[in-house]
Amino acid sequence: MARPVRLRRSELATPASNDWMFAKSAASAADLVFLDLEDACAPAERGAARSKAAKALRELDWGATTRAIRMNGVDTRWAYGDVIEVVTEARSALDVIIVPKVRRARDVWWVDVLLTQLEETLGLPSKQIGLEVLIEETEGLENVGEIARASDRLEAIIFGAGDFSASQGARVDTNFEPFVEYPGDIWHYARARVVVAARSAGIDAIDAPFPNYRDAGAYRTACDRAAAMGYMGKWAIHPSQIEPANTAFAPTADEIDHARRVVAAYREAEATGRGATGLDGMLVDAAHLRHAATVARTAELLGR
Ligand code: GLV
Ligand code: MG
């Protein structure tokens, strides 16, 4: 089965224990909402939270929003129960499982085979449930190339700056930024590796959570920088972050218009036996056509 193509400009986190928040999340403009059974959910609440999450996935009106959960890591005692209980109760009301703290390809494989067995047992369509993984351990970043190809359910890789900075022993503040003056982005290497691995495997890269939800301007700048690198979206840890992410990761009307003009100019040149032409004083060749295709893909998903 071909991987579904989804918008992921904003991925909104909602603790799976906090069922009073679910309706607002479901009605939000987030492209994806995940009910979190991992770090935002107190350990004592995790068992009960599974049913709360499954009930919400089944019963709320999610509109066009992708419905996801974040399970606990495969090296914890909760992992198998999270998958089995939520999938058994939610069935086809669950689109994606986010797997945190992935270190090796075998971590993804473990979730993949568990899902395959469940789909068979429950009579669900095979490979219906997709996966996203968090790269937030130094070991995971070392192995991100093999992780990106570990399962054909894998749809996206998320860079998790919070745990990653802890794993690396970085001295950063609660927004995962260095206390000292640091030239450039301290996470540039990790961000670059994640997006290269994701794109080379044909899947999306999603940027990290940004805890400082009061600083809308800084969040928007972080979105714009991630988009510039090829990221398709960013986590939102607060509803106020949805709109800026949705805007930053969508092509503007001017970009869409320009991409269409590039395609038209290239096709016209092609028809006369040329592989390159000029547009507004700029060279247009096959590489520009590839850029235009990326813009067109998101524009099409947005119906623009
Ligand atoms: C996300 O889980 C992170 O640790 O940044
Ligand atoms: Mg984390």
CSV table of C-alpha atoms and ligand atoms in Angstrom, one decimal:
chain,number,residue,atom,x,y,z
A,1,MET,CA,0.0,0.0,0.0
A,2,ALA,CA,1.3,3.5,-0.9
A,3,ARG,CA,2.0,5.7,2.1
A,4,PRO,CA,-0.8,8.2,2.6
A,5,VAL,CA,0.2,11.8,1.9
A,6,ARG,CA,-0.9,14.1,4.7
A,7,LEU,CA,-0.5,17.6,5.8
A,8,ARG,CA,1.6,17.9,8.9
A,9,ARG,CA,2.2,21.7,9.2
A,10,SER,CA,1.1,21.6,12.8
A,11,GLU,CA,1.2,18.5,15.1
A,12,LEU,CA,-0.7,19.4,18.3
A,13,ALA,CA,0.2,17.6,21.6
A,14,THR,CA,-2.5,16.9,24.1
A,15,PRO,CA,-1.9,14.9,27.3
A,16,ALA,CA,-4.0,11.7,27.0
A,17,SER,CA,-4.9,11.9,30.7
A,18,ASN,CA,-6.5,15.4,30.2
A,19,ASP,CA,-9.8,14.4,28.6
A,20,TRP,CA,-11.3,17.8,29.2
A,21,MET,CA,-8.9,19.2,26.5
A,22,PHE,CA,-9.8,16.6,23.8
A,23,ALA,CA,-12.8,18.4,22.3
A,24,LYS,CA,-10.9,21.6,21.8
A,25,SER,CA,-8.0,19.7,20.2
A,26,ALA,CA,-10.3,17.8,17.9
A,27,ALA,CA,-12.0,21.0,16.8
A,28,SER,CA,-8.7,22.8,16.3
A,29,ALA,CA,-7.1,23.6,12.9
A,30,ALA,CA,-4.1,21.4,13.7
A,31,ASP,CA,-3.2,19.1,10.8
A,32,LEU,CA,-2.5,16.3,13.3
A,33,VAL,CA,-3.4,15.9,16.9
A,34,PHE,CA,-1.7,13.4,19.1
A,35,LEU,CA,-3.0,12.2,22.4
A,36,ASP,CA,0.1,11.7,24.5
A,37,LEU,CA,0.5,8.6,26.6
A,38,GLU,CA,4.2,9.4,27.1
A,39,ASP,CA,6.0,12.3,28.8
A,40,ALA,CA,3.0,14.7,29.2
A,41,CYS,CA,1.0,12.0,30.9
A,42,ALA,CA,1.8,11.2,34.5
A,43,PRO,CA,3.0,7.5,34.9
A,44,ALA,CA,0.2,6.7,37.3
A,45,GLU,CA,-2.4,8.0,34.7
A,46,ARG,CA,-1.0,6.1,31.8
A,47,GLY,CA,-3.2,2.9,32.1
A,48,ALA,CA,-6.4,4.9,32.4
A,49,ALA,CA,-5.4,7.4,29.7
A,50,ARG,CA,-5.3,4.6,27.0
A,51,SER,CA,-9.1,4.2,27.2
A,52,LYS,CA,-9.7,7.9,27.4
A,53,ALA,CA,-7.7,8.3,24.3
A,54,ALA,CA,-9.4,5.5,22.4
A,55,LYS,CA,-12.9,6.7,23.3
A,56,ALA,CA,-12.0,10.3,22.1
A,57,LEU,CA,-10.6,8.9,18.9
A,58,ARG,CA,-13.7,7.0,18.3
A,59,GLU,CA,-16.4,9.4,19.4
A,60,LEU,CA,-15.2,12.9,18.7
A,61,ASP,CA,-15.6,14.6,15.3
A,62,TRP,CA,-12.0,15.1,14.1
A,63,GLY,CA,-12.9,16.5,10.7
A,64,ALA,CA,-9.9,16.4,8.4
A,65,THR,CA,-7.4,16.2,11.4
A,66,THR,CA,-5.1,13.2,11.4
A,67,ARG,CA,-5.7,11.3,14.7
A,68,ALA,CA,-2.6,10.1,16.5
A,69,ILE,CA,-1.3,8.9,19.8
A,70,ARG,CA,2.2,9.0,21.2
A,71,MET,CA,2.9,5.6,22.8
A,72,ASN,CA,5.6,5.0,25.4
A,73,GLY,CA,9.1,4.0,24.2
A,74,VAL,CA,9.7,0.4,23.3
A,75,ASP,CA,12.1,0.0,26.2
A,76,THR,CA,9.4,0.7,28.8
A,77,ARG,CA,6.8,-1.6,30.4
A,78,TRP,CA,3.9,0.4,28.8
A,79,ALA,CA,4.8,0.0,25.2
A,80,TYR,CA,2.9,-3.2,24.2
A,81,GLY,CA,-0.1,-2.2,26.3
A,82,ASP,CA,-0.3,1.2,24.7
A,83,VAL,CA,-0.5,-0.3,21.2
A,84,ILE,CA,-2.7,-3.3,22.0
A,85,GLU,CA,-5.3,-1.4,24.1
A,86,VAL,CA,-5.6,1.7,22.0
A,87,VAL,CA,-5.7,-0.1,18.6
A,88,THR,CA,-8.2,-2.7,20.0
A,89,GLU,CA,-10.5,0.0,21.3
A,90,ALA,CA,-10.0,2.7,18.6
A,91,ARG,CA,-9.7,0.4,15.6
A,92,SER,CA,-9.8,2.5,12.4
A,93,ALA,CA,-10.3,5.7,14.3
A,94,LEU,CA,-6.5,5.8,14.8
A,95,ASP,CA,-4.4,7.0,11.9
A,96,VAL,CA,-0.9,7.3,13.2
A,97,ILE,CA,1.2,6.1,16.2
A,98,ILE,CA,4.2,8.3,17.2
A,99,VAL,CA,7.0,6.2,18.6
A,100,PRO,CA,9.3,8.1,20.9
A,101,LYS,CA,13.0,7.7,21.8
A,102,VAL,CA,13.7,5.4,18.8
A,103,ARG,CA,17.4,4.3,18.9
A,104,ARG,CA,17.6,1.5,16.2
A,105,ALA,CA,15.6,0.3,13.2
A,106,ARG,CA,14.6,-2.7,15.3
A,107,ASP,CA,12.5,-0.4,17.6
A,108,VAL,CA,10.4,0.6,14.6
A,109,TRP,CA,10.2,-3.0,13.4
A,110,TRP,CA,8.9,-4.1,16.8
A,111,VAL,CA,5.9,-1.7,16.6
A,112,ASP,CA,5.4,-2.6,13.0
A,113,VAL,CA,5.0,-6.4,13.6
A,114,LEU,CA,2.9,-5.8,16.7
A,115,LEU,CA,0.5,-3.7,14.5
A,116,THR,CA,0.5,-6.3,11.7
A,117,GLN,CA,-0.6,-9.0,14.2
A,118,LEU,CA,-3.2,-6.7,15.7
A,119,GLU,CA,-4.6,-5.8,12.3
A,120,GLU,CA,-4.9,-9.4,11.4
A,121,THR,CA,-6.5,-10.4,14.7
A,122,LEU,CA,-9.0,-7.5,14.7
A,123,GLY,CA,-9.8,-7.8,11.0
A,124,LEU,CA,-8.5,-4.3,10.2
A,125,PRO,CA,-7.2,-3.4,6.7
A,126,SER,CA,-3.5,-4.2,6.6
A,127,LYS,CA,-1.0,-1.4,7.1
A,128,GLN,CA,-3.7,1.0,7.8
A,129,ILE,CA,-2.0,2.6,10.8
A,130,GLY,CA,1.0,4.7,10.0
A,131,LEU,CA,4.0,5.6,12.1
A,132,GLU,CA,6.0,8.6,13.0
A,133,VAL,CA,9.2,8.3,15.0
A,134,LEU,CA,11.0,10.8,17.3
A,135,ILE,CA,14.7,11.2,17.0
A,136,GLU,CA,15.6,12.4,20.4
A,137,GLU,CA,18.4,10.2,21.6
A,138,THR,CA,22.0,10.6,20.3
A,139,GLU,CA,22.0,6.9,19.4
A,140,GLY,CA,18.8,7.5,17.3
A,141,LEU,CA,20.5,10.3,15.4
A,142,GLU,CA,23.5,8.1,14.8
A,143,ASN,CA,21.2,5.5,13.2
A,144,VAL,CA,18.7,7.8,11.6
A,145,GLY,CA,19.4,6.6,8.1
A,146,GLU,CA,18.5,3.0,8.9
A,147,ILE,CA,15.5,4.1,11.1
A,148,ALA,CA,14.1,6.1,8.2
A,149,ARG,CA,13.9,2.9,6.1
A,150,ALA,CA,12.8,0.5,8.9
A,151,SER,CA,9.1,0.2,7.9
A,152,ASP,CA,6.9,1.1,5.0
A,153,ARG,CA,4.4,2.4,7.6
A,154,LEU,CA,6.8,5.2,8.5
A,155,GLU,CA,5.5,8.6,7.3
A,156,ALA,CA,7.6,11.1,9.2
A,157,ILE,CA,10.6,11.7,11.5
A,158,ILE,CA,10.3,14.3,14.2
A,159,PHE,CA,13.3,16.0,15.7
A,160,GLY,CA,12.7,16.0,19.5
A,161,ALA,CA,15.0,18.8,20.8
A,162,GLY,CA,13.9,18.3,24.5
A,163,ASP,CA,15.1,14.8,25.1
A,164,PHE,CA,17.8,15.2,22.5
A,165,SER,CA,19.5,18.0,24.4
A,166,ALA,CA,19.3,15.9,27.6
A,167,SER,CA,20.7,12.9,25.7
A,168,GLN,CA,23.6,15.0,24.4
A,169,GLY,CA,24.3,16.6,27.7
A,170,ALA,CA,23.8,20.1,26.3
A,171,ARG,CA,23.5,23.0,28.7
A,172,VAL,CA,20.3,24.6,27.5
A,173,ASP,CA,17.3,26.4,29.0
A,174,THR,CA,13.8,25.1,29.2
A,175,ASN,CA,13.2,26.2,25.5
A,176,PHE,CA,16.2,24.0,24.6
A,177,GLU,CA,18.4,27.0,23.7
A,178,PRO,CA,21.9,27.5,25.0
A,179,PHE,CA,22.5,29.8,28.0
A,180,VAL,CA,25.6,31.2,26.3
A,181,GLU,CA,25.9,33.2,23.1
A,182,TYR,CA,26.1,30.5,20.4
A,183,PRO,CA,26.8,31.3,16.8
A,184,GLY,CA,23.9,29.9,14.7
A,185,ASP,CA,21.5,27.1,15.7
A,186,ILE,CA,22.9,24.8,18.3
A,187,TRP,CA,20.7,22.0,16.8
A,188,HIS,CA,21.6,22.6,13.2
A,189,TYR,CA,23.5,19.4,12.8
A,190,ALA,CA,20.7,17.3,14.2
A,191,ARG,CA,18.1,19.1,12.3
A,192,ALA,CA,20.0,18.7,9.1
A,193,ARG,CA,20.6,15.0,9.6
A,194,VAL,CA,17.0,14.4,10.3
A,195,VAL,CA,15.7,16.2,7.2
A,196,VAL,CA,18.3,14.6,4.9
A,197,ALA,CA,17.4,11.1,6.3
A,198,ALA,CA,13.7,11.7,6.0
A,199,ARG,CA,13.8,13.1,2.5
A,200,SER,CA,16.1,10.4,1.2
A,201,ALA,CA,13.6,7.8,2.4
A,202,GLY,CA,10.7,9.7,0.8
A,203,ILE,CA,9.1,10.8,4.1
A,204,ASP,CA,8.5,14.0,6.0
A,205,ALA,CA,10.6,15.8,8.6
A,206,ILE,CA,8.8,17.5,11.4
A,207,ASP,CA,10.5,20.0,13.7
A,208,ALA,CA,10.7,20.0,17.5
A,209,PRO,CA,8.4,21.3,20.3
A,210,PHE,CA,8.9,24.9,21.3
A,211,PRO,CA,7.9,25.2,25.0
A,212,ASN,CA,7.9,29.0,25.1
A,213,TYR,CA,4.3,29.4,24.0
A,214,ARG,CA,4.1,33.1,25.0
A,215,ASP,CA,6.7,34.1,22.5
A,216,ALA,CA,4.7,33.9,19.3
A,217,GLY,CA,7.3,35.8,17.2
A,218,ALA,CA,10.1,33.4,18.2
A,219,TYR,CA,8.0,30.4,17.5
A,220,ARG,CA,7.2,31.8,14.0
A,221,THR,CA,10.9,32.4,13.3
A,222,ALA,CA,11.6,28.8,14.4
A,223,CYS,CA,8.9,27.6,12.0
A,224,ASP,CA,10.3,29.7,9.1
A,225,ARG,CA,13.8,28.4,9.7
A,226,ALA,CA,12.6,24.8,9.8
A,227,ALA,CA,10.6,25.3,6.6
A,228,ALA,CA,13.6,26.8,4.9
A,229,MET,CA,15.5,23.6,5.6
A,230,GLY,CA,12.8,21.4,4.1
A,231,TYR,CA,10.8,20.5,7.2
A,232,MET,CA,7.1,20.0,6.5
A,233,GLY,CA,5.8,21.1,9.9
A,234,LYS,CA,6.4,21.6,13.6
A,235,TRP,CA,5.0,20.5,16.9
A,236,ALA,CA,2.6,22.7,18.7
A,237,ILE,CA,2.5,22.3,22.4
A,238,HIS,CA,-0.2,25.0,22.8
A,239,PRO,CA,-3.2,25.8,20.6
A,240,SER,CA,-1.8,29.3,20.0
A,241,GLN,CA,1.0,27.7,18.0
A,242,ILE,CA,-1.3,26.0,15.4
A,243,GLU,CA,-2.0,29.0,13.3
A,244,PRO,CA,1.6,30.3,12.9
A,245,ALA,CA,2.8,26.8,12.0
A,246,ASN,CA,0.0,26.3,9.5
A,247,THR,CA,0.9,29.6,7.9
A,248,ALA,CA,4.7,29.1,8.0
A,249,PHE,CA,4.7,25.7,6.4
A,250,ALA,CA,2.2,26.5,3.6
A,251,PRO,CA,3.4,28.1,0.4
A,252,THR,CA,2.2,31.7,0.0
A,253,ALA,CA,0.0,32.7,-2.9
A,254,ASP,CA,3.0,34.3,-4.5
A,255,GLU,CA,5.1,31.1,-4.2
A,256,ILE,CA,2.4,29.0,-5.7
A,257,ASP,CA,1.9,31.5,-8.6
A,258,HIS,CA,5.7,31.6,-9.2
A,259,ALA,CA,5.9,27.7,-9.1
A,260,ARG,CA,3.2,27.5,-11.8
A,261,ARG,CA,5.0,30.1,-13.9
A,262,VAL,CA,8.2,28.1,-13.6
A,263,VAL,CA,6.5,24.9,-14.8
A,264,ALA,CA,4.9,26.8,-17.7
A,265,ALA,CA,8.2,28.4,-18.8
A,266,TYR,CA,10.0,25.1,-18.5
A,267,ARG,CA,7.4,23.2,-20.5
A,268,GLU,CA,7.4,25.9,-23.2
A,269,ALA,CA,11.2,25.6,-23.5
A,270,GLU,CA,11.0,21.8,-23.5
A,271,ALA,CA,8.5,21.9,-26.4
A,272,THR,CA,11.0,23.8,-28.5
A,273,GLY,CA,13.8,21.4,-27.7
A,274,ARG,CA,15.5,23.4,-24.9
A,275,GLY,CA,16.3,22.2,-21.4
A,276,ALA,CA,16.6,25.7,-19.9
A,277,THR,CA,15.0,29.1,-20.2
A,278,GLY,CA,14.8,32.4,-18.5
A,279,LEU,CA,12.0,33.8,-16.3
A,280,ASP,CA,12.1,37.3,-14.8
A,281,GLY,CA,15.8,37.5,-15.6
A,282,MET,CA,16.6,34.1,-13.8
A,283,LEU,CA,17.6,30.8,-15.3
A,284,VAL,CA,15.0,28.1,-15.1
A,285,ASP,CA,16.0,24.5,-15.6
A,286,ALA,CA,15.1,21.0,-14.4
A,287,ALA,CA,16.2,21.7,-10.9
A,288,HIS,CA,13.7,24.5,-10.6
A,289,LEU,CA,11.0,22.2,-11.8
A,290,ARG,CA,11.7,19.9,-8.8
A,291,HIS,CA,11.3,22.9,-6.5
A,292,ALA,CA,8.1,23.8,-8.1
A,293,ALA,CA,6.9,20.2,-7.6
A,294,THR,CA,7.4,20.5,-3.9
A,295,VAL,CA,5.4,23.7,-3.7
A,296,ALA,CA,2.7,22.2,-5.9
A,297,ARG,CA,2.4,19.1,-3.7
A,298,THR,CA,1.6,21.1,-0.6
A,299,ALA,CA,-0.6,23.5,-2.6
A,300,GLU,CA,-2.6,20.6,-3.9
A,301,LEU,CA,-3.1,19.1,-0.4
A,302,LEU,CA,-4.3,22.5,0.7
A,303,GLY,CA,-6.7,22.7,-2.3
A,304,ARG,CA,-5.0,26.0,-3.5
B,1,GLV,C1,9.9,15.6,22.4
B,1,GLV,O1,9.4,14.6,22.8
B,1,GLV,C2,11.1,16.2,22.8
B,1,GLV,O2,11.7,15.5,23.7
B,1,GLV,O3,11.6,17.2,22.3
B,2,MG,MG,10.7,13.7,24.2
